[in-house]
CSV table of C-alpha atoms in Angstrom, one decimal:
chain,number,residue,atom,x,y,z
Y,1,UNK,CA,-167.6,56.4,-34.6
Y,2,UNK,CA,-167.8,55.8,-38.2
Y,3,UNK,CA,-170.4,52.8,-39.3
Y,4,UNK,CA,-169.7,52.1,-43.0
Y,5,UNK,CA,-172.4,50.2,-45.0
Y,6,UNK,CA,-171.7,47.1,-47.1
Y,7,UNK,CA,-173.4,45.1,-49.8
Y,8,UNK,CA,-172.4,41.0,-49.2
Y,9,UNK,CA,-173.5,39.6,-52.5
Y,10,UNK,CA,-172.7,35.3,-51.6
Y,11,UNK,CA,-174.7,32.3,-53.3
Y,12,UNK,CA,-173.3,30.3,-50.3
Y,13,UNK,CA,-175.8,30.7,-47.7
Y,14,UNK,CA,-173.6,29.3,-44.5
Y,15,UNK,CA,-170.6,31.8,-45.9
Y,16,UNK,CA,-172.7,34.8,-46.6
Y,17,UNK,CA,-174.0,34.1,-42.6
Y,18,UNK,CA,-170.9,33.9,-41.4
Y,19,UNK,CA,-169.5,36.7,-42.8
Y,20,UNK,CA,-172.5,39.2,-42.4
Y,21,UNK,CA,-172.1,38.1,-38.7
Y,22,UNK,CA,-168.9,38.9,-38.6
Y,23,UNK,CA,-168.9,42.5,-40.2
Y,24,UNK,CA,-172.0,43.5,-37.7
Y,25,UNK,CA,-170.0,42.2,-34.8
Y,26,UNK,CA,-167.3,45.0,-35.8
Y,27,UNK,CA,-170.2,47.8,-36.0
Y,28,UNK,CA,-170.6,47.9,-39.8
Y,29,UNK,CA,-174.2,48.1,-41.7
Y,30,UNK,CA,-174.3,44.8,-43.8
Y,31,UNK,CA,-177.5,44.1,-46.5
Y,32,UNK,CA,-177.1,40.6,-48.2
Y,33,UNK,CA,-178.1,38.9,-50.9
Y,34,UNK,CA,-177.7,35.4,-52.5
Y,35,UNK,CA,-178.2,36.2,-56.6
Y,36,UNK,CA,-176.4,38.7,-58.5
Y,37,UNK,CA,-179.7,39.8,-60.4
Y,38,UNK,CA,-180.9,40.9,-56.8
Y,39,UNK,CA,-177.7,42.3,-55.4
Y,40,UNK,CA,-177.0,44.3,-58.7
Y,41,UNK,CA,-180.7,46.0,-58.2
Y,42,UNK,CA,-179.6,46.6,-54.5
Y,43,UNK,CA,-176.3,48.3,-56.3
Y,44,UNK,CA,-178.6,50.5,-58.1
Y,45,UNK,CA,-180.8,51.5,-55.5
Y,46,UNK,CA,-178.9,52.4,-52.5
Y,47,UNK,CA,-175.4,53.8,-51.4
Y,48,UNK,CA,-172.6,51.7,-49.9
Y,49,UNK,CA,-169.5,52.4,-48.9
Y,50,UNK,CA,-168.0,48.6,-49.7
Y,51,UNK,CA,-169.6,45.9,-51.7
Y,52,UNK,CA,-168.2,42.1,-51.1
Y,53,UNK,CA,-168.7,40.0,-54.4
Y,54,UNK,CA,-169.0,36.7,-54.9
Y,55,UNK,CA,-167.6,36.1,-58.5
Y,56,UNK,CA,-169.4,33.1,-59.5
Y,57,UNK,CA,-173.5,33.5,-58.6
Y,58,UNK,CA,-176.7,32.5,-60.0
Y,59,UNK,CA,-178.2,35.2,-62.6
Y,60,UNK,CA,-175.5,37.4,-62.8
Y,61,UNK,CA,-171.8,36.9,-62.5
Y,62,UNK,CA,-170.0,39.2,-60.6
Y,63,UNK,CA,-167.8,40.5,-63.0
Y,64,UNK,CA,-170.4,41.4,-65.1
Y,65,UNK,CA,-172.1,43.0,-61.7
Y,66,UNK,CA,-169.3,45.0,-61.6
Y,67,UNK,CA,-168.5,45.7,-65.5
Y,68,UNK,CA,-172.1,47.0,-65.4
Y,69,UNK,CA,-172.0,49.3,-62.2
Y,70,UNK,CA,-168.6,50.6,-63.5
Y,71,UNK,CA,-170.0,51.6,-66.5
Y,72,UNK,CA,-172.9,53.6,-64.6
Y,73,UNK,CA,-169.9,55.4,-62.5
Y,74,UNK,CA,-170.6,53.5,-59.4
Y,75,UNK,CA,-166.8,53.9,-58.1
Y,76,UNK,CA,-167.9,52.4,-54.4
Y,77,UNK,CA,-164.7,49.9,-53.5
Y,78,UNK,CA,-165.1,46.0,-54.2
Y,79,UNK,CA,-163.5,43.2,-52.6
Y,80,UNK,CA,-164.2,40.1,-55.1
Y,81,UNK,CA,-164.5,36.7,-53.3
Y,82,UNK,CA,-163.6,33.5,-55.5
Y,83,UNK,CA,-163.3,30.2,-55.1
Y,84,UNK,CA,-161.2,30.2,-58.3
Y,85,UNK,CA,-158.1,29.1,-57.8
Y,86,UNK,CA,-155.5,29.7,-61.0
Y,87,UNK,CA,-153.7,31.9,-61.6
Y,88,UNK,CA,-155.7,33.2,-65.1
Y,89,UNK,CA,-158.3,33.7,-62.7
């Protein structure tokens, strides 16, 4: 069996919950956080094999989160999570 770790970076603290439940209950790894300055430093300091990105969050945005990791050649997938709902965005 193959148990893949994941970064959930969510300012909303009953989603984050949910879903971090969720992702354990299918056998992955999950580390959260709720502030982009925090989960960029957990980025930086670890290895996952998915990160889950909340676009808007306090500190840090997570475009720039992921501009910035990009730029670093951090290639690990990321699924962007928005509440955004136009087209342009």
């Amino acid at each position: 069996m193959i148990i893949l770790k994941v970064l959930l970076v969510e300012d909303d603290v009953n989603l984050c919950k949910s879903l971090s439940f969720q992702l354990r209950k299918e056998n992955f790894i999950v580390d959260i956080c709720n502030d982009g300055e925090d989960g960029l430093f957990l980025i930086n300091e670890d290895c996952y094999d998915l990160i889950i990105l909340d676009r808007m969050l306090p500190s840090i945005d997570g475009i720039s989160i992921l501009s910035k990791i990009r730029k670093k050649g951090i290639n690990t997938p990321v699924i962007l999570l928005t509440a955004l709902g136009e087209v342009k965005d």
